[in-house]
Amino acid sequence: MESVPDLQNTMYASIDGYPCVRLLNLSGNIGCSNPGRDKVVAPIVRFENVDKIAEPSAILVSLDEFLTLFTRISDDSIFASKVSGVLVEPRTDLQNKLNGFSPDQKFPQAQFAPYHNTSHEWNTIWVKDSSRGIARYIHVLIVAKILFVTKNEDKKKAYTSNVAEFDLVMQTVKSGTLDSESCLKEETCLPLGGYSVWSSLPPINISSLQQSKPILLTVASMDSASFFRDKSLGADSPISGLIALLAAVDALSHLDGLGVLSKQLVFAVFTGEAWGYLGSRRFLVELDLHSDAVHGLNHTLIETIIEIGSVGKGLSEGVNNFFAHTDGDSSATNQTLVALKRAKESLLTENIKIASASASNPGIPPSSLMSFFEKNPAISGVVLEDFDSVFVNKFYHSHLDDLSNVNSSAVVAAASLIARTLYILASGIEDVQDSTLAAINVNVSLVEQLLGCLLDCDPGLSCELVKKYISPLSTCPSHYVGVILEEPSSTPNTGYINDVPRFVWNFLADRTSIPRENSSDCQHGCNGRDEVCIKAETDGKGVCVLSTTRYVPAYSTRLKFESGVWNVLPPNSSDKMGVVDPVWTESNWNSIGMRVYTVQNAAYDRLVLFGGITLSIVSYLAIATTRAFVSKAMKRD
């Protein structure tokens, strides 16, 4: 120990983890925060010992007991008043030990459903009264490796205790702005949102006035949600669908003659769908406005929408089972269902099954397709899922929906179905033994790579595939939507865009591009609006390619950015989804952190104090008595 910092590091242990933060909407707020302007310091007590606590404490709970603690906090206000914070110990292989954990509603985002029967339980594992976030009684919740606590428990003496110091001061709490409208006005929060991506295969000649091909639009989502801000992996829901879409695009990109197909293939990956379908709703608004973000895309030509939802848990007893959810019985929808079955037949395997979802379902499950149906009830649409009437994902919108919760063979099977279905619909072929159709094969290795890159920390976003296109800001992926940091734009500053949307944009732009004989770098700009620059982050130069790939802002349709400030617009009766839009925002903060250290009990401190005082008094009396005795002895002499 050679310096003061060394001493501090010995005394204090900073804990890395994943915080729960304060989120707000038009009616209030959820999530976690320190209660005021100062840090919170509280003794750490294990959950099994909580009945003994007499003062506000930080509860240390194992992940498998967290739901029990959550329920008790929600039901027992006296107990909740003694909870200053919660620390959750991670455990491995917990998915096999839990019946399920889903901190969302039985019908997620039911207010956006294009039908009236919203009592259906799609999510049977839902946490009652979760209200999309942690109980409001808790100030902070962090998943962390509590090494300091566990290592020192055996050494702990009767007069010492381990305490946690929470630093999670939210600007909205400090300023008293406790809903989205007030915090946006005072600039203590930012809107949830980001950037969606769309791309066409082959590229659309946006310089041409003749764009009359019907459009087959294939969509997926790339954001999820959980209690913990940066622990939102969403492996099955919805990232398995995203990976299937990317793999399908890759498979189709190797075909020749895509330009002569009778229909145009367009792919869209939305963000913000877990928070009010922000991406799909804003995409439709941009189409209505004919903005630059969707330049070259004519929404009146969209004939059919195929959404790839949760497909990572389709494997059961060696068979990959998928269900096609529809709403209505149009000829275009029936053609899509027939194409799906023909695609399955062309794969020449008994390990894949496709069936129509149960007629007893109230309609399509929670999905981006709801936005399109609300906009145009007559549009044809199909959602491909790994479930029929209820989610098979036991960890929907939970941090436990990770890589171990999906099966790569199911994702490969879904991608194969989608790729061949799109070709059948775009070409009009009916022969399931067609040679071109048989040549559409999904790259299994690519799917495995994408799973490791997007759903794990090893290799995570530092994998070769991702680093081929972008320079990631972090290694561990998170699919939380994030916040809009600047004025929305069709050509945004990529420094304000999260890693995953930037990767998706580059990947799609590359796979859907037309090769050029004399490709050039981007240092002097690309030629015209038909070209985009890919891989610019990796070497500072990039490559110009012919591709119709665009970023589309994703944020609430109830918000408008004016003069550097976000304003909430009044509800518009023509925008039914906007009327029920919660308008989610995230509180600003200066720092988030937590540290643990050992302190002596106050009673022991008082005992030491009184003992010291007593010792001092006794010492003084002893000295005075000795001095008097010595003085008398000297006088006698």
XYZ file of C-alpha atoms in Angstrom:
637
model
C 0.000 0.000 0.000
C 1.816 3.075 -1.266
C -0.833 5.786 -1.702
C -4.212 7.092 -0.613
C -5.942 5.525 -3.688
C -4.467 2.172 -2.669
C -5.958 2.635 0.792
C -9.349 3.580 -0.707
C -9.317 0.515 -2.968
C -8.645 -1.648 0.063
C -11.465 -0.098 2.077
C -14.093 0.261 -0.666
C -15.215 -2.261 -3.284
C -16.909 -0.770 -6.340
C -19.565 -3.158 -7.651
C -20.151 -3.557 -11.373
C -23.658 -4.478 -12.371
C -26.755 -3.651 -14.375
C -28.950 -0.941 -12.876
C -32.660 -0.405 -12.984
C -33.260 3.268 -13.853
C -36.150 5.742 -13.683
C -38.522 5.736 -16.661
C -41.442 8.100 -17.083
C -44.615 8.365 -19.137
C -47.514 10.793 -19.383
C -49.225 9.375 -16.290
C -46.275 8.922 -13.931
C -43.054 6.984 -13.536
C -41.634 3.542 -12.824
C -38.226 2.130 -12.136
C -35.484 2.988 -9.682
C -33.762 5.989 -8.188
C -32.279 7.346 -5.001
C -35.123 9.057 -3.127
C -33.483 12.484 -3.100
C -30.323 14.343 -4.012
C -27.887 12.308 -1.917
C -26.387 8.852 -1.977
C -28.130 6.113 -0.002
C -26.104 4.116 2.525
C -27.698 1.046 4.101
C -26.534 -2.165 5.819
C -26.725 -5.283 3.662
C -29.086 -8.004 4.886
C -29.690 -11.327 3.189
C -33.277 -11.998 2.176
C -33.595 -15.007 4.495
C -32.833 -12.691 7.428
C -35.176 -9.839 6.502
C -37.583 -10.549 9.366
C -34.834 -9.449 11.765
C -34.238 -6.009 10.239
C -35.202 -3.009 12.326
C -33.747 -0.261 10.145
C -33.796 0.585 6.425
C -31.527 -1.939 4.711
C -30.244 -3.122 1.363
C -31.647 -6.591 0.668
C -29.281 -9.127 -0.885
C -31.371 -11.714 -2.718
C -30.581 -14.608 -5.034
C -32.111 -14.435 -8.462
C -34.440 -17.369 -7.855
C -35.928 -15.609 -4.795
C -36.281 -12.239 -6.443
C -39.907 -12.740 -7.446
C -40.777 -13.639 -3.842
C -39.104 -10.448 -2.638
C -40.843 -8.417 -5.330
C -44.234 -9.768 -4.284
C -43.602 -9.039 -0.627
C -42.519 -5.472 -1.355
C -45.656 -4.926 -3.424
C -47.983 -6.397 -0.801
C -46.379 -5.259 2.489
C -45.954 -1.489 2.773
C -44.358 -1.717 6.237
C -41.714 -4.089 4.951
C -41.266 -1.953 1.817
C -40.505 1.093 4.010
C -37.468 -0.763 5.362
C -36.055 -1.522 1.906
C -33.465 1.054 0.910
C -32.242 -0.936 -2.063
C -31.976 -4.384 -3.552
C -28.950 -6.348 -4.720
C -29.543 -9.420 -6.840
C -26.957 -12.176 -6.904
C -26.625 -13.773 -10.343
C -26.810 -17.519 -10.733
C -25.900 -19.752 -13.632
C -28.273 -22.206 -15.289
C -31.193 -20.607 -13.489
C -33.553 -20.979 -16.453
C -33.855 -24.728 -15.839
C -34.747 -24.188 -12.178
C -37.454 -21.538 -12.599
C -40.990 -22.056 -13.863
C -40.616 -18.708 -15.563
C -40.180 -15.001 -14.945
C -41.709 -12.321 -17.132
C -42.046 -8.804 -15.707
C -44.656 -7.740 -18.238
C -48.411 -7.905 -18.613
C -50.504 -10.921 -19.593
C -51.270 -9.080 -22.848
C -48.220 -6.877 -23.482
C -49.147 -3.453 -24.859
C -52.795 -4.461 -25.131
C -53.867 -0.845 -25.669
C -52.377 -0.992 -29.173
C -54.245 -4.119 -30.274
C -56.344 -3.648 -33.449
C -59.170 -5.665 -31.863
C -61.334 -5.324 -28.730
C -60.742 -8.640 -26.991
C -57.688 -7.775 -24.903
C -58.383 -10.161 -22.022
C -56.483 -12.973 -23.738
C -53.383 -14.158 -21.836
C -50.582 -14.367 -24.378
C -48.069 -14.188 -21.533
C -49.132 -16.727 -18.907
C -45.958 -16.185 -16.835
C -46.670 -12.482 -16.342
C -45.794 -10.830 -13.038
C -48.933 -9.340 -11.517
C -48.827 -5.573 -10.950
C -45.360 -5.352 -12.483
C -46.499 -2.297 -14.453
C -43.576 -2.777 -16.838
C -41.075 -1.997 -14.108
C -39.897 -2.571 -10.598
C -42.158 -1.777 -7.650
C -41.963 1.914 -6.854
C -40.928 1.179 -3.263
C -37.408 0.200 -4.316
C -34.852 2.912 -4.929
C -32.288 0.919 -6.867
C -31.844 -2.585 -8.151
C -28.567 -3.925 -9.457
C -27.506 -7.344 -10.677
C -23.947 -7.641 -9.449
C -21.253 -10.020 -8.381
C -21.313 -9.445 -4.649
C -17.761 -10.715 -4.170
C -16.884 -8.260 -1.418
C -19.903 -9.276 0.654
C -19.537 -13.023 0.300
C -15.796 -13.013 0.858
C -16.080 -11.028 4.055
C -19.108 -12.740 5.599
C -16.980 -15.397 7.296
C -14.571 -12.775 8.611
C -17.313 -10.435 9.800
C -17.225 -9.680 13.498
C -20.226 -9.136 15.730
C -19.631 -5.391 15.887
C -19.189 -4.786 12.128
C -21.546 -4.801 9.168
C -21.245 -4.555 5.403
C -23.041 -1.558 3.902
C -23.978 -0.636 0.348
C -23.682 2.917 -0.938
C -26.030 3.556 -3.841
C -25.305 6.421 -6.230
C -28.316 6.567 -8.529
C -29.557 10.124 -8.286
C -32.058 10.779 -11.076
C -32.456 14.342 -12.363
C -36.233 13.925 -12.553
C -36.370 13.094 -8.836
C -34.116 16.039 -7.926
C -36.219 18.475 -9.945
C -39.611 17.010 -9.062
C -40.518 16.397 -12.728
C -42.359 13.123 -12.306
C -43.963 12.566 -15.719
C -42.823 12.755 -19.328
C -44.440 16.074 -20.216
C -42.951 17.960 -17.260
C -39.486 16.397 -17.492
C -39.220 17.084 -21.233
C -40.208 20.688 -20.603
C -37.542 21.031 -17.885
C -35.040 18.982 -19.937
C -34.423 16.453 -17.171
C -35.186 13.446 -19.395
C -34.964 12.268 -22.988
C -37.440 10.311 -25.146
C -36.954 6.598 -25.619
C -36.090 5.897 -29.223
C -33.351 5.349 -31.747
C -33.072 4.412 -35.400
C -34.760 1.656 -37.378
C -33.299 0.343 -40.643
C -34.884 -0.637 -43.947
C -33.344 -2.026 -47.109
C -34.502 -3.378 -50.480
C -33.302 -6.395 -52.443
C -32.327 -5.652 -55.127
C -31.791 -1.890 -54.670
C -34.610 0.365 -55.840
C -33.682 2.723 -58.646
C -34.869 5.846 -56.868
C -33.940 7.957 -59.916
C -36.584 6.163 -61.972
C -40.155 7.406 -62.051
C -41.467 3.925 -62.826
C -41.766 2.028 -59.563
C -44.831 -0.102 -59.990
C -43.797 -3.444 -58.516
C -45.863 -4.630 -55.559
C -43.785 -4.721 -52.379
C -43.293 -7.715 -50.096
C -42.292 -6.162 -46.767
C -40.528 -8.431 -44.255
C -40.056 -6.997 -40.780
C -38.466 -7.871 -37.432
C -37.637 -6.036 -34.202
C -34.249 -5.404 -32.620
C -35.084 -4.082 -29.147
C -36.216 -5.737 -25.950
C -36.892 -4.761 -22.334
C -36.194 -6.022 -18.822
C -35.897 -4.823 -15.229
C -32.271 -4.008 -15.867
C -31.486 -1.300 -18.399
C -28.391 -2.830 -19.971
C -29.348 -6.477 -19.498
C -32.053 -6.575 -22.168
C -30.950 -9.366 -24.472
C -34.342 -10.591 -25.685
C -32.822 -13.713 -27.237
C -36.068 -15.387 -28.263
C -38.230 -12.281 -28.179
C -37.358 -10.675 -30.561
C -33.686 -11.185 -31.532
C -34.194 -14.717 -32.869
C -36.509 -13.137 -35.450
C -33.931 -10.471 -36.294
C -31.238 -13.094 -36.847
C -33.613 -15.154 -39.015
C -34.302 -12.055 -41.142
C -30.595 -11.291 -41.594
C -29.891 -14.924 -42.514
C -32.789 -14.945 -45.009
C -31.474 -11.771 -46.665
C -28.035 -13.344 -46.923
C -29.486 -16.500 -48.524
C -31.502 -14.534 -51.087
C -28.611 -12.186 -51.906
C -26.703 -15.037 -53.589
C -29.403 -15.500 -56.251
C -29.071 -14.086 -59.746
C -31.916 -12.361 -61.543
C -33.646 -10.813 -58.528
C -34.278 -7.707 -60.601
C -36.670 -9.555 -62.930
C -38.917 -10.819 -60.119
C -42.489 -9.561 -60.323
C -42.381 -8.150 -56.790
C -39.922 -5.998 -54.856
C -38.415 -7.404 -51.644
C -38.081 -4.887 -48.821
C -36.794 -5.597 -45.298
C -37.324 -3.441 -42.221
C -35.856 -3.829 -38.733
C -37.637 -1.686 -36.152
C -36.443 -0.444 -32.773
C -38.561 0.869 -29.895
C -41.230 -1.781 -30.452
C -41.125 -2.856 -26.793
C -42.099 0.675 -25.733
C -45.196 1.469 -27.761
C -44.205 0.259 -31.244
C -42.150 3.417 -31.725
C -40.277 2.173 -34.791
C -43.163 0.816 -36.856
C -45.472 3.741 -36.038
C -42.843 6.356 -36.902
C -42.010 4.401 -40.095
C -45.639 4.749 -41.205
C -45.619 8.472 -40.396
C -42.453 8.962 -42.464
C -44.138 7.115 -45.350
C -47.112 9.473 -45.145
C -44.756 12.471 -45.135
C -42.698 11.064 -48.055
C -39.609 11.997 -46.062
C -36.020 11.420 -47.133
C -35.773 8.558 -44.633
C -38.082 6.456 -46.826
C -37.212 8.005 -50.173
C -37.800 5.473 -52.945
C -40.410 3.524 -50.983
C -44.039 3.896 -52.046
C -46.311 2.717 -49.225
C -49.280 2.306 -51.560
C -47.395 -0.558 -53.230
C -47.009 -2.609 -50.042
C -48.990 -5.753 -50.834
C -48.072 -8.125 -48.028
C -46.226 -7.881 -44.712
C -44.456 -10.870 -43.208
C -43.196 -10.383 -39.676
C -40.643 -12.714 -38.119
C -41.393 -12.757 -34.409
C -40.087 -15.132 -31.738
C -38.728 -18.187 -33.533
C -35.863 -19.336 -31.303
C -37.854 -21.876 -29.292
C -39.550 -23.659 -32.160
C -37.612 -26.878 -31.584
C -39.596 -29.516 -29.681
C -38.807 -33.251 -29.695
C -36.578 -32.865 -32.720
C -39.157 -30.942 -34.769
C -39.193 -27.194 -35.435
C -42.797 -26.034 -35.074
C -43.932 -22.630 -36.305
C -47.312 -20.925 -36.390
C -48.605 -18.380 -38.889
C -50.777 -15.737 -37.193
C -53.108 -13.746 -39.421
C -55.992 -11.331 -39.088
C -58.485 -11.682 -41.887
C -58.896 -13.943 -44.861
C -57.774 -11.936 -47.872
C -56.495 -13.528 -51.059
C -53.013 -12.080 -50.463
C -52.945 -13.581 -46.945
C -54.012 -16.962 -48.291
C -51.284 -16.764 -50.928
C -48.718 -16.168 -48.166
C -49.973 -19.164 -46.178
C -49.819 -21.348 -49.289
C -46.300 -20.054 -50.017
C -45.185 -20.932 -46.475
C -46.438 -24.488 -46.887
C -44.783 -24.833 -50.299
C -41.545 -23.493 -48.830
C -41.749 -26.141 -46.123
C -42.348 -28.881 -48.744
C -39.385 -27.684 -50.790
C -37.051 -28.159 -47.819
C -37.635 -31.932 -48.040
C -37.500 -32.496 -44.301
C -39.864 -33.804 -41.671
C -38.133 -31.719 -39.011
C -40.036 -28.526 -39.870
C -43.757 -28.010 -39.442
C -45.834 -24.930 -40.212
C -49.442 -24.496 -39.153
C -52.006 -21.715 -38.989
C -52.544 -20.331 -35.509
C -55.684 -21.295 -33.613
C -58.904 -19.687 -34.806
C -59.828 -19.122 -31.136
C -57.066 -16.510 -30.782
C -58.490 -12.960 -30.615
C -56.189 -11.878 -33.431
C -52.486 -11.483 -34.072
C -50.164 -11.554 -31.036
C -48.295 -8.435 -29.846
C -46.248 -7.450 -32.892
C -45.249 -4.614 -35.212
C -47.984 -5.767 -37.582
C -50.489 -4.181 -35.180
C -49.238 -0.752 -36.301
C -49.857 -1.606 -39.953
C -53.303 -3.063 -39.267
C -54.285 0.029 -37.299
C -53.175 2.176 -40.226
C -54.790 0.005 -42.890
C -57.070 -2.818 -41.677
C -57.298 -4.199 -45.207
C -53.588 -4.846 -45.601
C -52.411 -8.455 -45.796
C -50.086 -9.603 -43.028
C -48.696 -12.744 -41.395
C -46.636 -13.099 -38.209
C -44.422 -16.179 -37.933
C -43.996 -17.267 -34.296
C -42.823 -20.266 -32.274
C -46.108 -20.324 -30.324
C -49.812 -20.736 -31.013
C -52.068 -19.266 -28.308
C -49.587 -18.501 -25.507
C -45.890 -17.584 -25.395
C -43.556 -20.562 -25.100
C -40.874 -18.125 -23.960
C -41.026 -18.330 -20.162
C -38.734 -15.309 -19.831
C -40.458 -12.791 -22.095
C -38.989 -9.300 -21.506
C -36.719 -10.645 -18.791
C -32.937 -10.524 -18.474
C -33.115 -14.344 -18.392
C -34.123 -14.438 -22.063
C -30.515 -15.025 -23.096
C -28.545 -17.245 -25.465
C -29.398 -20.398 -23.492
C -33.090 -19.727 -24.188
C -32.909 -20.246 -27.970
C -31.973 -23.040 -30.344
C -29.918 -22.254 -33.427
C -31.600 -24.977 -35.514
C -34.975 -23.296 -34.955
C -33.580 -19.963 -36.174
C -32.066 -21.652 -39.245
C -35.389 -23.368 -39.986
C -37.325 -20.102 -39.687
C -34.848 -18.274 -41.928
C -35.099 -21.053 -44.513
C -38.897 -20.885 -44.499
C -38.925 -17.104 -44.878
C -36.295 -16.967 -47.634
C -38.042 -19.563 -49.767
C -41.508 -18.135 -49.053
C -40.394 -14.706 -50.263
C -38.966 -16.158 -53.455
C -42.142 -18.139 -54.133
C -44.292 -15.020 -53.638
C -41.993 -12.738 -55.654
C -41.490 -15.137 -58.558
C -44.916 -16.739 -58.680
C -43.493 -20.248 -59.088
C -45.596 -23.209 -57.935
C -43.124 -26.043 -58.459
C -41.603 -26.920 -55.082
C -38.810 -28.754 -56.907
C -37.716 -25.670 -58.810
C -33.907 -25.584 -59.081
C -33.591 -21.932 -58.092
C -35.798 -22.497 -55.064
C -33.675 -25.486 -54.059
C -30.571 -23.302 -54.281
C -31.811 -20.986 -51.508
C -29.968 -22.295 -48.485
C -29.375 -20.535 -45.190
C -25.775 -20.264 -44.003
C -25.818 -22.187 -40.711
C -22.403 -20.815 -39.772
C -23.687 -17.253 -40.209
C -26.595 -17.935 -37.862
C -24.208 -19.335 -35.243
C -22.007 -16.257 -35.639
C -24.933 -13.879 -35.246
C -26.129 -15.674 -32.111
C -22.685 -15.355 -30.525
C -22.275 -11.730 -31.607
C -25.710 -10.427 -30.596
C -26.553 -12.573 -27.566
C -23.346 -13.231 -25.656
C -20.373 -11.345 -24.231
C -17.948 -13.899 -25.633
C -17.211 -12.962 -28.348
C -20.110 -10.475 -28.278
C -19.853 -7.370 -30.433
C -16.090 -7.852 -30.659
C -16.705 -10.807 -33.016
C -15.160 -10.723 -36.478
C -18.508 -10.348 -38.237
C -19.457 -7.180 -36.368
C -15.956 -5.687 -36.467
C -15.963 -6.222 -40.238
C -18.553 -3.443 -40.426
C -18.348 -1.219 -37.316
C -16.146 -0.337 -34.355
C -18.397 -1.335 -31.441
C -18.468 0.835 -28.332
C -18.976 -2.155 -26.045
C -18.399 -5.894 -26.087
C -21.486 -7.156 -24.301
C -24.610 -6.597 -26.429
C -27.761 -5.019 -25.022
C -30.957 -4.517 -26.962
C -32.462 -1.767 -24.838
C -33.800 0.893 -27.196
C -31.914 3.804 -25.593
C -32.783 7.477 -25.990
C -32.797 10.024 -28.810
C -29.781 12.295 -28.185
C -30.174 14.796 -31.013
C -32.678 16.104 -33.538
C -34.032 13.140 -35.547
C -32.633 12.951 -39.080
C -32.664 10.717 -42.140
C -28.866 11.060 -42.200
C -28.021 10.912 -38.499
C -24.639 11.256 -36.878
C -23.719 7.593 -36.393
C -21.947 8.517 -33.166
C -25.412 8.850 -31.612
C -26.654 5.463 -32.873
C -26.300 2.275 -30.828
C -23.965 -0.533 -31.930
C -26.638 -3.005 -33.067
C -28.575 -0.654 -35.423
C -25.261 0.441 -36.974
C -24.274 -3.171 -37.554
C -27.697 -4.054 -38.996
C -27.524 -1.061 -41.369
C -24.059 -2.013 -42.641
C -24.903 -5.712 -42.916
C -28.093 -5.096 -44.912
C -26.446 -2.447 -47.092
C -23.680 -4.907 -47.921
C -25.858 -7.969 -48.527
C -28.444 -6.125 -50.646
C -25.931 -4.149 -52.717
C -25.126 -4.558 -56.388
C -21.413 -5.172 -57.015
C -19.591 -2.432 -58.891
C -16.726 -3.013 -61.276
C -14.757 -0.086 -59.944
C -15.667 0.263 -56.289
C -14.186 3.282 -54.553
C -13.724 4.411 -50.990
C -15.912 7.061 -49.398
C -13.291 9.733 -48.747
C -14.502 11.850 -51.647
C -18.151 10.922 -51.219
C -20.313 8.425 -53.074
C -22.028 9.104 -56.388
C -25.676 10.080 -56.168
C -28.464 8.970 -53.875
C -28.278 5.389 -55.133
C -24.987 4.777 -53.322
C -24.189 4.455 -49.640
C -20.943 4.114 -47.719
C -20.389 0.917 -45.721
C -17.579 -0.182 -43.358
C -16.531 3.440 -42.834
C -15.896 2.876 -39.133
C -13.405 0.075 -39.589
C -10.707 1.807 -41.636
C -11.851 5.427 -41.858
C -12.346 5.085 -45.618
C -15.288 2.771 -46.225
C -16.594 1.464 -49.545
C -19.260 2.971 -51.797
C -21.916 0.460 -52.888
C -25.182 0.598 -54.800
C -27.800 -0.101 -52.133
C -31.150 1.244 -50.982
C -30.586 1.092 -47.232
C -31.799 3.841 -44.899
C -31.987 4.831 -41.264
C -35.458 5.833 -40.050
C -35.924 7.746 -36.773
C -37.916 5.837 -34.145
C -39.688 7.864 -31.483
C -43.206 8.597 -30.296
C -45.621 10.111 -32.808
C -46.800 12.348 -29.931
C -43.441 14.146 -29.815
C -41.996 16.978 -31.858
C -38.494 18.436 -31.675
C -38.606 22.235 -31.887
C -35.872 24.780 -31.143
C -33.772 22.207 -29.362
C -36.584 21.048 -27.058
C -38.954 18.066 -27.176
C -42.628 18.983 -26.948
C -45.582 16.673 -26.319
C -48.277 17.114 -28.959
C -51.966 16.937 -28.038
C -53.660 13.649 -28.963
C -54.929 13.405 -32.522
C -58.152 11.418 -32.931
C -56.976 10.241 -36.364
C -53.961 8.576 -34.728
C -55.614 5.934 -32.528
C -52.315 4.520 -31.339
C -51.055 8.014 -30.540
C -54.043 8.617 -28.282
C -53.053 5.677 -26.044
C -49.301 6.201 -26.417
C -47.687 6.417 -22.937
C -44.784 8.515 -24.386
C -41.922 6.819 -22.552
C -38.886 8.834 -21.480
C -35.766 8.076 -19.454
C -34.486 10.305 -16.672
C -31.117 11.996 -17.035
C -28.421 11.272 -14.457
C -24.838 12.296 -13.761
C -23.493 8.928 -12.682
C -24.593 5.454 -11.693
C -22.581 3.384 -9.286
C -22.460 1.407 -6.096
C -19.758 0.467 -3.654
C -19.617 -1.784 -0.614
C -17.529 -1.367 2.523
C -17.418 -2.464 6.149
C -18.373 -0.207 9.056
C -18.538 -0.705 12.795
C -21.946 -0.717 14.432
C -22.983 2.542 16.089
C -23.502 0.745 19.416
C -19.964 -0.560 19.276
C -18.700 2.933 18.408
C -20.523 4.322 21.458
C -19.099 1.547 23.609
C -15.592 2.371 22.411
C -16.270 6.074 23.037
C -17.566 5.525 26.569
C -14.755 3.071 27.217
C -12.237 5.659 26.083
C -13.797 8.363 28.221
C -13.875 6.036 31.223
C -10.260 5.060 30.634
C -9.290 8.718 30.374
C -11.056 9.565 33.654
C -9.518 6.621 35.462
C -6.120 7.510 34.035
C -6.512 11.120 35.174
C -7.536 10.040 38.692
C -4.651 7.578 38.834
C -2.192 10.235 37.751
C -3.615 12.769 40.245
C -3.505 10.248 43.081
C 0.029 9.188 42.204
C 1.156 12.804 41.992
C -0.326 13.605 45.434
C 1.290 10.520 46.939
C 4.686 11.388 45.476
C 4.401 14.988 46.724
C 3.687 13.836 50.287
C 6.579 11.405 50.187
C 9.003 14.099 49.061
C 7.879 16.472 51.843
C 8.571 13.848 54.467
C 12.068 13.457 53.168
